[in-house]
XYZ file of C-alpha atoms in Angstrom:
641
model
C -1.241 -14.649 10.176
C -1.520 -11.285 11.533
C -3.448 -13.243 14.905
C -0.989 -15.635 15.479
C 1.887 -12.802 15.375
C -0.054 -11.022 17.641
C -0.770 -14.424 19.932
C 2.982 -15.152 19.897
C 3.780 -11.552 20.636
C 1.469 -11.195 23.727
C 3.062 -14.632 24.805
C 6.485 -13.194 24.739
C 5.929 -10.210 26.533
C 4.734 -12.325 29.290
C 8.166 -14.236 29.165
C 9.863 -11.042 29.110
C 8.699 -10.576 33.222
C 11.408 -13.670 33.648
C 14.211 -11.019 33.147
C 16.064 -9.859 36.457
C 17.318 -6.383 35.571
C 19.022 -5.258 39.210
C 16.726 -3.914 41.916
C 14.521 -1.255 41.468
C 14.548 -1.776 37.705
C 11.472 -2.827 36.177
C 10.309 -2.215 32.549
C 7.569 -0.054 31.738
C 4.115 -1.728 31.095
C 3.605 -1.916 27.086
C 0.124 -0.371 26.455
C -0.964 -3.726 24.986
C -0.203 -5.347 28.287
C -2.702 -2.702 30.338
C -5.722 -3.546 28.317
C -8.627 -4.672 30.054
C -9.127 -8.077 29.359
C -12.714 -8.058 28.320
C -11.363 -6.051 24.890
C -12.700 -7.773 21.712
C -9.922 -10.103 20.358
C -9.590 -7.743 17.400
C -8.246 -4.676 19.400
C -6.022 -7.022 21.641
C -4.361 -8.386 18.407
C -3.975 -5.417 16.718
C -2.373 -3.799 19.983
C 0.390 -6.148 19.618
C 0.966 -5.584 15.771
C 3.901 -3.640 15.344
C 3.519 -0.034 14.529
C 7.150 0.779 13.292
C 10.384 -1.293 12.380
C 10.475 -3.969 14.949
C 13.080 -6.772 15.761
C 12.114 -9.737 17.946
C 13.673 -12.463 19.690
C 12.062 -15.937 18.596
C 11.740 -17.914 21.591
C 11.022 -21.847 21.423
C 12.352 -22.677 24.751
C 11.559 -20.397 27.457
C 14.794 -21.066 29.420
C 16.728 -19.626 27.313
C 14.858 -16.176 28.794
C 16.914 -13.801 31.105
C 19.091 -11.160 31.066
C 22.980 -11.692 29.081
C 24.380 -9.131 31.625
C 23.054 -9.980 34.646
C 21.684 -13.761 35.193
C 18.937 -14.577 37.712
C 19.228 -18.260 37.846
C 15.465 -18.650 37.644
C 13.951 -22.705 38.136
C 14.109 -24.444 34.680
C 10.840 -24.429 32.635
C 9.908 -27.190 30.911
C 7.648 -27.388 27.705
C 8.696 -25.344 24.482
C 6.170 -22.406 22.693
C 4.442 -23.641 19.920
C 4.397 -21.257 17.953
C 7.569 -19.760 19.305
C 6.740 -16.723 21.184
C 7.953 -13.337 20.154
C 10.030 -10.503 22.771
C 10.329 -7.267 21.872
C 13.849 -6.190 21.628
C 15.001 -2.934 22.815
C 16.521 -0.176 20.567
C 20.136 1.623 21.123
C 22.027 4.654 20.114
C 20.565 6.380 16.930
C 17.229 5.695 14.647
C 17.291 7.536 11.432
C 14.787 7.659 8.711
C 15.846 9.224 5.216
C 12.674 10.064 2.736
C 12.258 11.177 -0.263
C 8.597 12.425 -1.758
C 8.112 13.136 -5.594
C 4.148 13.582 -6.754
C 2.619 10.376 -4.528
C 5.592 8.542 -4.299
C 7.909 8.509 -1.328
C 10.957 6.203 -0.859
C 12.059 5.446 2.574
C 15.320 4.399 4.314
C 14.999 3.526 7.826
C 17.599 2.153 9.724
C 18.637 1.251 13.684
C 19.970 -1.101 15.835
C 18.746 -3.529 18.500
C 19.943 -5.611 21.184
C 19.370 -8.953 22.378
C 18.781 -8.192 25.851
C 16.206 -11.282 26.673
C 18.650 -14.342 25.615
C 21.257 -15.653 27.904
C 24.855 -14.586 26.784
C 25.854 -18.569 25.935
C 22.464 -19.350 24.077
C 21.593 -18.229 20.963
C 18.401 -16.999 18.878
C 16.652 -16.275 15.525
C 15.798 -12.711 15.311
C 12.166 -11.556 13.646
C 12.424 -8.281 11.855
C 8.724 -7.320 11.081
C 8.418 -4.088 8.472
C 5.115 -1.987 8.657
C 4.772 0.139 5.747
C 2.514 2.974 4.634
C 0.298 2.896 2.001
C 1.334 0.647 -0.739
C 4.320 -0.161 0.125
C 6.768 -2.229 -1.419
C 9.961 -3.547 0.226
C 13.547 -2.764 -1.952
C 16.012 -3.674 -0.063
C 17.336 -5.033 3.393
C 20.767 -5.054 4.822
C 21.796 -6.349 8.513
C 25.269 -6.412 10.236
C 25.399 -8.894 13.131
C 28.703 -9.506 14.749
C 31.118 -11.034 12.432
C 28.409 -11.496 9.621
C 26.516 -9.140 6.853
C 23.503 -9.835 5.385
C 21.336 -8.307 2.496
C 18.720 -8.670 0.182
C 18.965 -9.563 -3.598
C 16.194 -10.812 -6.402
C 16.217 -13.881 -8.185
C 14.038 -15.283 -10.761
C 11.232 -17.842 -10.001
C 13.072 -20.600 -11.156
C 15.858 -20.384 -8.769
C 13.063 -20.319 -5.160
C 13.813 -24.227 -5.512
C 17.245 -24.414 -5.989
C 18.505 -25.279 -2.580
C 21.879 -24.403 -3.113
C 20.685 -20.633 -3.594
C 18.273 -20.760 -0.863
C 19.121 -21.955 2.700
C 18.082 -21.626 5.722
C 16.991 -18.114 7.177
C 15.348 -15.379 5.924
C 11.322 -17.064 6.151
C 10.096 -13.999 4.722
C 6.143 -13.344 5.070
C 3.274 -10.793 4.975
C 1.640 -10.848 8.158
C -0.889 -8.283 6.985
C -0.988 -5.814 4.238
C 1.987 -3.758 4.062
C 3.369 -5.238 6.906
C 6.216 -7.998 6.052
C 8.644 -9.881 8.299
C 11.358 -11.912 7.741
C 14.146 -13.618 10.199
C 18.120 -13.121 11.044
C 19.157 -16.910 12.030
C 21.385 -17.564 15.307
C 21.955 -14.407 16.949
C 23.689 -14.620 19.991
C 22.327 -13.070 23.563
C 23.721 -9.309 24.579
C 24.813 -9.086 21.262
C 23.807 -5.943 19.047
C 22.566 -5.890 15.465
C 21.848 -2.963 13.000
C 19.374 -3.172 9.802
C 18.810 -0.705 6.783
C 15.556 -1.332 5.368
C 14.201 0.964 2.394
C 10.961 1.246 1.070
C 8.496 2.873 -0.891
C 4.783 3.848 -0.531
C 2.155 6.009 -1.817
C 1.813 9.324 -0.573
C -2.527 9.961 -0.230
C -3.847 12.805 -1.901
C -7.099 14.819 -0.860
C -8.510 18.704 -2.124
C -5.033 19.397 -3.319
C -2.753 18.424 -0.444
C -0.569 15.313 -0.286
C 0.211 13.751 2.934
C 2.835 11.170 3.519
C 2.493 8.801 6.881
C 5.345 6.498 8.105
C 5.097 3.826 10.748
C 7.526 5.188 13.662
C 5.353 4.636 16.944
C 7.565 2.127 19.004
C 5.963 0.695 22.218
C 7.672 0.989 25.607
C 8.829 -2.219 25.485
C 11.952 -1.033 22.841
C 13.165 1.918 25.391
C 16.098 0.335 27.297
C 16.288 -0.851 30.864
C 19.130 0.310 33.268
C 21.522 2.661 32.793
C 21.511 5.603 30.823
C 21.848 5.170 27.215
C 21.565 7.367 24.350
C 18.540 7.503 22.270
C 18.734 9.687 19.155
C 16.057 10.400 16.216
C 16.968 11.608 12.973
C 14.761 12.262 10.278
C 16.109 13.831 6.683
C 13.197 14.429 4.453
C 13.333 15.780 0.724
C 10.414 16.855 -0.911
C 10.517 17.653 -4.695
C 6.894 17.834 -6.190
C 7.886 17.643 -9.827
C 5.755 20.642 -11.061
C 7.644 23.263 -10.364
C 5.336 25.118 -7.820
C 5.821 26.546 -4.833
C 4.974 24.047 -1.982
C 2.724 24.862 1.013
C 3.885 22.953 3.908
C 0.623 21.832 5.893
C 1.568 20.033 9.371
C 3.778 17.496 10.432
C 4.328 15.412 13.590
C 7.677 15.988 14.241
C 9.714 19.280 14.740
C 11.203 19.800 11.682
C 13.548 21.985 10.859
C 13.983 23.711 7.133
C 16.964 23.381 5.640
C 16.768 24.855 2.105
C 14.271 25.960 -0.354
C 13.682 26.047 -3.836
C 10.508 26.557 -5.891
C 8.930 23.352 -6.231
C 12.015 21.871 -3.780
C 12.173 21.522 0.115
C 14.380 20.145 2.474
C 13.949 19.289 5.875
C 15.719 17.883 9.315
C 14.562 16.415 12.786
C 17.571 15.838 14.769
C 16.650 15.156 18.521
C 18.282 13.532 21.676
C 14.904 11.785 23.511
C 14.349 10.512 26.760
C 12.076 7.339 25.304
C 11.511 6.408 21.547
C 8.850 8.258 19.177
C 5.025 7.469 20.164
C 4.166 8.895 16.578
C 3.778 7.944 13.117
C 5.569 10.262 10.918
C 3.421 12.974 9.245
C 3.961 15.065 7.252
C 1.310 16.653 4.620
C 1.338 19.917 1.588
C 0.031 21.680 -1.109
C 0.922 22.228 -4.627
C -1.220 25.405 -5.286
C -2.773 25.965 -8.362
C -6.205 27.688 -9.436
C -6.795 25.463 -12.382
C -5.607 22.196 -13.540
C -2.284 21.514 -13.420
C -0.188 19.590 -15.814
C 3.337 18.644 -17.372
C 5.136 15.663 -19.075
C 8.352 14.573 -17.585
C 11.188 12.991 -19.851
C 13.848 10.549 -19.092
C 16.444 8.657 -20.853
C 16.843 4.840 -20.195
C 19.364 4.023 -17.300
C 22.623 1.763 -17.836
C 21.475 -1.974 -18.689
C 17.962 -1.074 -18.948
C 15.664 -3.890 -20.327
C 13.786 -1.355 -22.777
C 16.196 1.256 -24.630
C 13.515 3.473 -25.549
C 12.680 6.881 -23.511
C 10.492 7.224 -20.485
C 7.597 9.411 -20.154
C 5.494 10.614 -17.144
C 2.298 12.829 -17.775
C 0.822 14.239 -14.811
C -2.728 16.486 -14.356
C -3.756 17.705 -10.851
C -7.092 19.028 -10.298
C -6.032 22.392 -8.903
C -8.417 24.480 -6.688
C -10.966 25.849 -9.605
C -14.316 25.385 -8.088
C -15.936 26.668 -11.488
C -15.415 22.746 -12.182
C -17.993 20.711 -11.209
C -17.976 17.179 -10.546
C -20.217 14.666 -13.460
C -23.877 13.139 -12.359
C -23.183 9.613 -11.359
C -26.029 6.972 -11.681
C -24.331 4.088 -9.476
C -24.895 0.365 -9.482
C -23.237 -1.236 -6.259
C -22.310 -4.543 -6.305
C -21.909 -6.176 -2.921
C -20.770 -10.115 -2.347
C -23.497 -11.477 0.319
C -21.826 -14.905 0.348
C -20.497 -17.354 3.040
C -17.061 -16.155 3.149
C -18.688 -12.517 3.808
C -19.919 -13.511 6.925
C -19.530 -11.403 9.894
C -17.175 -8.470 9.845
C -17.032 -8.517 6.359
C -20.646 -8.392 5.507
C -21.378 -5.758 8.027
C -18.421 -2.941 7.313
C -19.068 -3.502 3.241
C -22.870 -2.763 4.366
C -21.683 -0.154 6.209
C -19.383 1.095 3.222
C -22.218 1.273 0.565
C -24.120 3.195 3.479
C -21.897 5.903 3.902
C -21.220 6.274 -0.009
C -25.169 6.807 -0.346
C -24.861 9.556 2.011
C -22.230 11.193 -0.268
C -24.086 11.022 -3.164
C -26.897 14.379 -4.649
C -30.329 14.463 -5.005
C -29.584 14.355 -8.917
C -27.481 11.288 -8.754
C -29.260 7.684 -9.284
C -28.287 4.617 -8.168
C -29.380 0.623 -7.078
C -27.956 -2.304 -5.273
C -26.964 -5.430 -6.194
C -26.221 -8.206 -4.063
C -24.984 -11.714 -5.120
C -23.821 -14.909 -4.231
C -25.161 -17.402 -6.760
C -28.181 -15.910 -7.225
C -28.444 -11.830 -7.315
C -31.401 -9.917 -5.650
C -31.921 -6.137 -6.456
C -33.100 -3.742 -4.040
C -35.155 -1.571 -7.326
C -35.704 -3.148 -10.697
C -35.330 0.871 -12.042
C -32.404 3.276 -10.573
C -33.421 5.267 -8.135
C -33.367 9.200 -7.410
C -30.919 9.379 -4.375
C -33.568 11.160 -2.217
C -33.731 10.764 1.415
C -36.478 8.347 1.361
C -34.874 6.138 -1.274
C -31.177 6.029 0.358
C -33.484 4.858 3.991
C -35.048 2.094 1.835
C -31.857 1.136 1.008
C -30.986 1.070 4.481
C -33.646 -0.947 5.527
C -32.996 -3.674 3.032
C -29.754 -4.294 3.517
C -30.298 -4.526 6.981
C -33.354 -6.501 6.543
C -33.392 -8.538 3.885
C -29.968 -9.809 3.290
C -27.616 -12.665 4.857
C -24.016 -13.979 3.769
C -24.247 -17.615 2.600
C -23.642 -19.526 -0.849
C -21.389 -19.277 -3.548
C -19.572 -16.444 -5.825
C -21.109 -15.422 -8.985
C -20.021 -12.558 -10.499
C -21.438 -12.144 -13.958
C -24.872 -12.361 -13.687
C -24.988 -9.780 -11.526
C -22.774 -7.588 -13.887
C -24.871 -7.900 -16.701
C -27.460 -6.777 -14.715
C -25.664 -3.929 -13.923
C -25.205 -3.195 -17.409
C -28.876 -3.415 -18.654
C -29.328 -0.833 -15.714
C -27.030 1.574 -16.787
C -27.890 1.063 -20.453
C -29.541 4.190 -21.574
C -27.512 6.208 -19.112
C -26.918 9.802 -20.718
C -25.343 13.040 -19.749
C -23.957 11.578 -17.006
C -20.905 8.851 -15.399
C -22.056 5.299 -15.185
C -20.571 3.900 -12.649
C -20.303 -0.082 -11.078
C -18.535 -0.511 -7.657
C -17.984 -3.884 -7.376
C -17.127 -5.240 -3.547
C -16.282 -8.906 -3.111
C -14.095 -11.219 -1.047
C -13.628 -14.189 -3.292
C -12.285 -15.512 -6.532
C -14.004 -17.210 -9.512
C -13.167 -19.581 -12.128
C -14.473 -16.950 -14.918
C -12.365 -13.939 -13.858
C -10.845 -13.640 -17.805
C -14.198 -14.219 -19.287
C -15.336 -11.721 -16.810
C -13.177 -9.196 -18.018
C -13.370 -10.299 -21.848
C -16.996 -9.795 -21.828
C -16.622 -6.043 -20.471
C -14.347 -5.395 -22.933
C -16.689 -5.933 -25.054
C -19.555 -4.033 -23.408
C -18.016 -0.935 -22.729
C -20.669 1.466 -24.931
C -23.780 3.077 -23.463
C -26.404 4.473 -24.620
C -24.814 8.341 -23.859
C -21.404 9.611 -24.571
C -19.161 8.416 -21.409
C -19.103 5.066 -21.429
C -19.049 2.596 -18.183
C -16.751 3.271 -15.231
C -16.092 0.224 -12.931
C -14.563 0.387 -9.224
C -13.400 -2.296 -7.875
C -12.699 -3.363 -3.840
C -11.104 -6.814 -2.423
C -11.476 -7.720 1.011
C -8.989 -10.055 2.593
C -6.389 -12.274 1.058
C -8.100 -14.512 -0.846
C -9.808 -12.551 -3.836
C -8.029 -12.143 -7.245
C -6.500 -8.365 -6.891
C -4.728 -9.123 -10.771
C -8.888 -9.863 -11.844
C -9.890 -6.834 -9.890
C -7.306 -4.236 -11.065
C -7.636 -5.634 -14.514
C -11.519 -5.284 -14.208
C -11.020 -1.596 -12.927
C -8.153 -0.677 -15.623
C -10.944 -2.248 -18.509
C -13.482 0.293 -17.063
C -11.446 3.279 -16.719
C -12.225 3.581 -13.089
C -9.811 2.611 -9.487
C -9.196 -0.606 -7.651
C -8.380 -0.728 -3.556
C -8.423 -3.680 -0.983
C -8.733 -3.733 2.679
C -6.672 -6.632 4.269
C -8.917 -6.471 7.227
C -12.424 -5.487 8.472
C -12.075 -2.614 10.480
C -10.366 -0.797 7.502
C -13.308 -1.546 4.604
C -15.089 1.120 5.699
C -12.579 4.066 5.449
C -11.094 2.524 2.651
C -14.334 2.082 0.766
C -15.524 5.455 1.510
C -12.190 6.917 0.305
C -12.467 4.457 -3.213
C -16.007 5.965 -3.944
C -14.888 9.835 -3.077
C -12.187 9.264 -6.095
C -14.370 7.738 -8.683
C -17.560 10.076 -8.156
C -16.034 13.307 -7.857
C -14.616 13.030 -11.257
C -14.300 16.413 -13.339
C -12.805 15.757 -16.604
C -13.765 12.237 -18.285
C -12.961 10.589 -21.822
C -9.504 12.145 -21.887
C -7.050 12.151 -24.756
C -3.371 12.982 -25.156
C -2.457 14.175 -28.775
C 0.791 13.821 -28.759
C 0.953 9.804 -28.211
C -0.911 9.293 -32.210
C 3.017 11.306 -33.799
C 5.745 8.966 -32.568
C 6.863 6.080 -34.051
C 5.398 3.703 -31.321
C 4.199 4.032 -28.110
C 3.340 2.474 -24.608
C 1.130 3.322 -22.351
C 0.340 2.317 -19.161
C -2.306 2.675 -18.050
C -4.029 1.478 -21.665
C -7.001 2.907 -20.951
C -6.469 6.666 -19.713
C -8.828 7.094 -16.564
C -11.062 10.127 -15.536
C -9.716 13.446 -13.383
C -10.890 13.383 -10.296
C -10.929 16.191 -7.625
C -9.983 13.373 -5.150
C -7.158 11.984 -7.127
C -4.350 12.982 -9.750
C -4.224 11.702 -12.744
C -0.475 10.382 -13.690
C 0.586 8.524 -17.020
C 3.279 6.706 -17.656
C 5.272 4.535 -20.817
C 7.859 3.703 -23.096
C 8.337 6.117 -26.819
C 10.276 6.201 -29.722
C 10.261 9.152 -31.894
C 10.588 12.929 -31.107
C 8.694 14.108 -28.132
C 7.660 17.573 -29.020
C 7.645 20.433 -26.804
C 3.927 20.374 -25.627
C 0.990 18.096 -25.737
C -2.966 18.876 -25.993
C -4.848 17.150 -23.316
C -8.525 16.973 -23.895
C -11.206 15.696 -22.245
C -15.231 16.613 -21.386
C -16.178 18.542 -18.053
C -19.353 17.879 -16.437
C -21.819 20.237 -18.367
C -20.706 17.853 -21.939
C -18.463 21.090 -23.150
C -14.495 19.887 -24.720
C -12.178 20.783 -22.592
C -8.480 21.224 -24.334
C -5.297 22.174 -21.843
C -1.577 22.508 -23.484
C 0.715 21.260 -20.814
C 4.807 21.076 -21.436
C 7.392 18.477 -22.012
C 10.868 18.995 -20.458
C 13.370 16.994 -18.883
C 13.163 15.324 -15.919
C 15.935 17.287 -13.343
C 16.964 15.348 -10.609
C 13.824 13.587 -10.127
C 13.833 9.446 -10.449
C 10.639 9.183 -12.573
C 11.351 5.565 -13.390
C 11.188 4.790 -9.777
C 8.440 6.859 -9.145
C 6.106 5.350 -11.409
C 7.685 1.564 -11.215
C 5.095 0.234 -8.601
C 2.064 1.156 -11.179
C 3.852 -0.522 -14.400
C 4.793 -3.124 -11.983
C 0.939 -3.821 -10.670
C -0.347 -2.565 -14.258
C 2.178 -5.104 -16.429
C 1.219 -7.912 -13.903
C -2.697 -7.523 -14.430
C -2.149 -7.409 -17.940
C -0.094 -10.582 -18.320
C -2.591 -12.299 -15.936
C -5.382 -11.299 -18.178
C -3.420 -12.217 -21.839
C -1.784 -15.190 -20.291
C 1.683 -13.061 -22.049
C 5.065 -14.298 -21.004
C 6.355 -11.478 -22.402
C 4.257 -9.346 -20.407
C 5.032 -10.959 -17.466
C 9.187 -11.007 -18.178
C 8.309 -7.294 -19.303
C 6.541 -6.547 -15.068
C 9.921 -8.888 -13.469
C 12.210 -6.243 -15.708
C 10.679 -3.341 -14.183
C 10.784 -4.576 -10.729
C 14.602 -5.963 -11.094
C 16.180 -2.914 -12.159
C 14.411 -0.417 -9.601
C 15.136 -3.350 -6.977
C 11.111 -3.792 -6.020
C 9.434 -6.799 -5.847
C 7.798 -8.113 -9.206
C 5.380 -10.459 -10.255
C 7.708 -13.426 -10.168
C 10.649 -12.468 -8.144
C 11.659 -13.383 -4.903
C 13.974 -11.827 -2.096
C 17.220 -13.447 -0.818
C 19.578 -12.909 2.155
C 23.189 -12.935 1.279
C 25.737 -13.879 3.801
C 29.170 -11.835 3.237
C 30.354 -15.668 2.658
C 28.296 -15.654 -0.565
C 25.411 -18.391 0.549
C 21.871 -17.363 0.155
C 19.405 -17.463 2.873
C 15.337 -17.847 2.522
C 12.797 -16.700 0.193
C 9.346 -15.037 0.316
């Protein structure tokens, strides 16, 4: 998908030259465009990706290309683009982004305008709105005003995607990668102008005790507008509450913001410019929540109007702090790496390249082996291995050497191999990281049997990491695998990223710190719901946050224990309060949401699953079984994911 956007992209651009703008008026040559062409077909495609909010025109007949204001007559062309090819549009008067960060979570607004500047002023167009995202993200909610019409985004049920009088023509909404989703306006006219709101959340990455929040808001040159002057304006409105009631650190950002108020644990901040040509930048923007040790509170909140669930909200959060009197557990690893034919190529060389540079990260006290798989499993040592320098270049050389992608996908043998391994493990985390790029028919067996299975021969039981590459593997099997073991689950869409994102995986599950943890408070009230179910390890790379349903009283502070590295209990009272102006059901709705859907997967629940489409409908973000609608302002529905 994200190819052929790119393709059809590159395509219109080179349409685009048709357009006559007056003499000595040319457009300025997109940075995609000035590639050499002997660039690998990777770069060239993801040059043309779009980088921030993006509308296009969708061109099937190329005569309908030239200029609404001032027509060139050009020769007809004959033939139509197949796919359609995609122009740019270019922005007018203001962009403005409005975000708001709480712990990892940060909901964005974004909303501008565009003009169809490539159509002829009698013809008309579809418009392609493509939405890059930051980490995680999750689209809540569109709105568009085109002349004499209103648009925006609802969710419906499942069982209504069929029903064609609630779904019509329009919208064609689709992930072209990732966190990057598109869907179209239908019949806008040439040299007419459109605006969109489009809101957001993602996942704010956290690393040694600074957060750092990244929006897509590069634009290429294409968007800046040909001609005569017109004004281009940025605004940016960013609220930062971090929930713990610390003072915050600002770190750096991109843009030049400007403080507006300050409170402890609260910041506000504005970037309000007049600029000659649209932001070249992602948004940045990255602090710190100091603390010497670990860091922790429970947040309460009542249930909003209508909710599905009547009972209270909680949200318990630890942070690892800055104590480096804490030392992070032995690991003795077991990686297990998918060698078959759908690995082959890029695939099979950055997950090589992945378990590479996690062997480098590991200590001379730290074990581990490899496993690699496809229906048969070969092992690089039938014992785990010290991580010396002469073991980790073994390892080297036989992945390089003695391995190939072909076959089929067998995932438990392997896994019980990994098991006997790490049977008699002691003193220490055992740890599987699993990496494949497929699906099998065994997945809830899979995860049955580690249910099962999840004792060793020491006091920490098994960890498992999981990490999906491409489209096509299970993520509900693989979160539900990683949620069973107590450990994390990430996916890289594409290959270039399965590197950085594997690296960053394995930094989070083997620095961990405090491991078997408990929360005393959860055995007194009447009932309980937790989500996770299985509480996972404190990390130095990672915060540890909680989240559920109670009934009961709460009381006024909690014990949180848990075992540091040297096997000593480790006990820390945090507080319960009130949750004051901070949205904790939003900010925790995309786990429940991902956490709820695994778990009905795995149980085959309806209840579950109704329980995951609740959460999603009432904080408006996409659930396991919900689907997004345009609404016309004369009540007909347009389009579905």
């Amino acid at each position: 998908m994200a190819r052929e956007f790119a393709t059809c992209v590159e395509y219109g651009l080179s349409l685009s030259k048709r357009i006559y703008y007056g003499k000595e008026m040319t457009p300025a040559a997109s940075a995609a465009m000035t590639r050499s062409m002997s660039s690998k077909s990777s770069e060239l495609a993801e040059s043309y990706l779009p980088t921030a909010l993006m509308a296009y025109a969708v061109v099937s007949e190329p005569e309908l290309v030239d200029n609404p204001d001032v027509p060139s007559y050009q020769p007809y062309v004959h033939g139509r683009c197949e796919p359609p090819a995609l122009i740019p549009l270019q922005m007018h008067g203001a962009v403005a982004m409005e975000i708001d960060c709480c712990f990892d979570h940060a909901n964005v607004c974004f909303s501008g305008a565009w003009r169809v500047h490539c159509i002829k002023a009698s013809r008309k167009c579809d418009v392609r709105i493509a939405v890059p995202m930051g980490e995680q993200g999750s689209l809540l909610g569109v709105e568009v005003d085109v002349t004499g019409r209103s648009y925006h985004s609802q969710l419906i049920q499942a069982e209504d995607a069929n029903d064609n009088e609630k779904v019509r023509r329009g919208w064609n909404g689709r992930l072209i990668k990732g966190s990057m989703y598109s869907f179209e306006i239908p019949e806008v006219g040439g040299g007419s102008t459109f605006s969109i709101k489009v809101t957001w959340s993602q996942k704010l990455l956290y690393h040694e005790g600074q957060f750092s929040l990244n929006v897509p808001f590069s634009f290429p040159s294409s968007v800046n507008p040909i001609g005569k002057k017109i004004s281009k304006r940025e605004k940016i409105l960013l609220n930062v509450n971090s929930g713990v009631g610390k003072e915050i650190l600002c770190r750096c950002t991109s843009h030049a913001l400007k403080e507006l108020r300050r409170e402890v644990g609260k910041m506000g901040f504005l970037y309000d410019a007049e600029v000659l040509t649209w932001s070249s930048a992602d948004f940045s923007f990255s602090y710190n929540v100091y603390s010497k040790d670990l860091l922790g509170g429970v947040l309460l909140q009542s249930p909003f109007l209508r909710d599905f669930d009547d009972r209270q909200m909680f949200c318990c959060y630890l942070f690892p702090g800055d104590n480096q009197g804490m030392k992070a557990f032995r690991k003795e690893v077991v990686f297990l790496m998918d060698i078959s034919g759908s690995m082959k190529g890029n695939p099979f060389e950055s997950a090589k390249n992945g378990i590479l540079s996690s062997l480098q990260k590991l200590n001379p006290e730290d074990s581990f082996n490899i496993i690699a798989f496809n229906v048969e499993t070969y092992l690089f040592s039938s014992l785990m291995e010290q991580a010396t320098k002469e073991a980790i270049l073994k390892a080297t050389q036989w992945l390089n050497d003695k391995l190939t992608a072909a076959g089929g996908t067998n995932i438990l043998a392997p896994l019980k191999q990994a098991l006997k391994l790490l049977a008699e493990t002691t003193d220490s985390i055992p740890l599987i990281f699993l990496i494949t790029d497929g699906a099998v028919e065994d997945e809830r067996d899979i995860c049955n049997f580690v249910k099962g299975s999840l004792t060793s021969g020491g006091s920490i039981s098994l960890r498992i990491c999981t990490f999906g590459i491409g489209t096509y593997c299970n993520h509900y099997f693989l979160r539900m695998l990683a949620q069973i073991g107590r450990g994390h689950f990430d996916t890289a869409y594409d290959a270039d990223s399965v590197d950085f994102r594997m690296q960053r995986l394995f930094a989070a599950a083997s620095s961990i710190i405090l491991a078997n943890i408990t929360v005393d408070a959860l055995e007194s009230l009447d009932s309980v719901e937790l989500l996770p179910f299985c509480i996972p390890d404190l990390s130095c790379g990672c915060p540890l946050i909680l989240s559920g349903r109670y009934s009961g009283n709460f009381p006024d502070s909690v014990k949180l224990s848990g075992i540091l590295a040297d096997m000593r209990k480790f006990t820390i009272d945090i507080k319960a309060q009130k949750a004051k102006d901070l949205p904790v059901d939003r900010v925790v709705a995309r786990r429940q949401i991902d956490l709820l859907t695994a778990n009905a997967w795995l149980s085959g629940s309806k209840e579950l699953e109704q329980k995951s489409d609740y959460v999603g409908r009432g904080r408006n973000m996409f659930g396991a079984k919900f689907y997004w609608l345009g609404c016309k302002n004369e009540h007909t529905n347009w389009g579905s994911i």
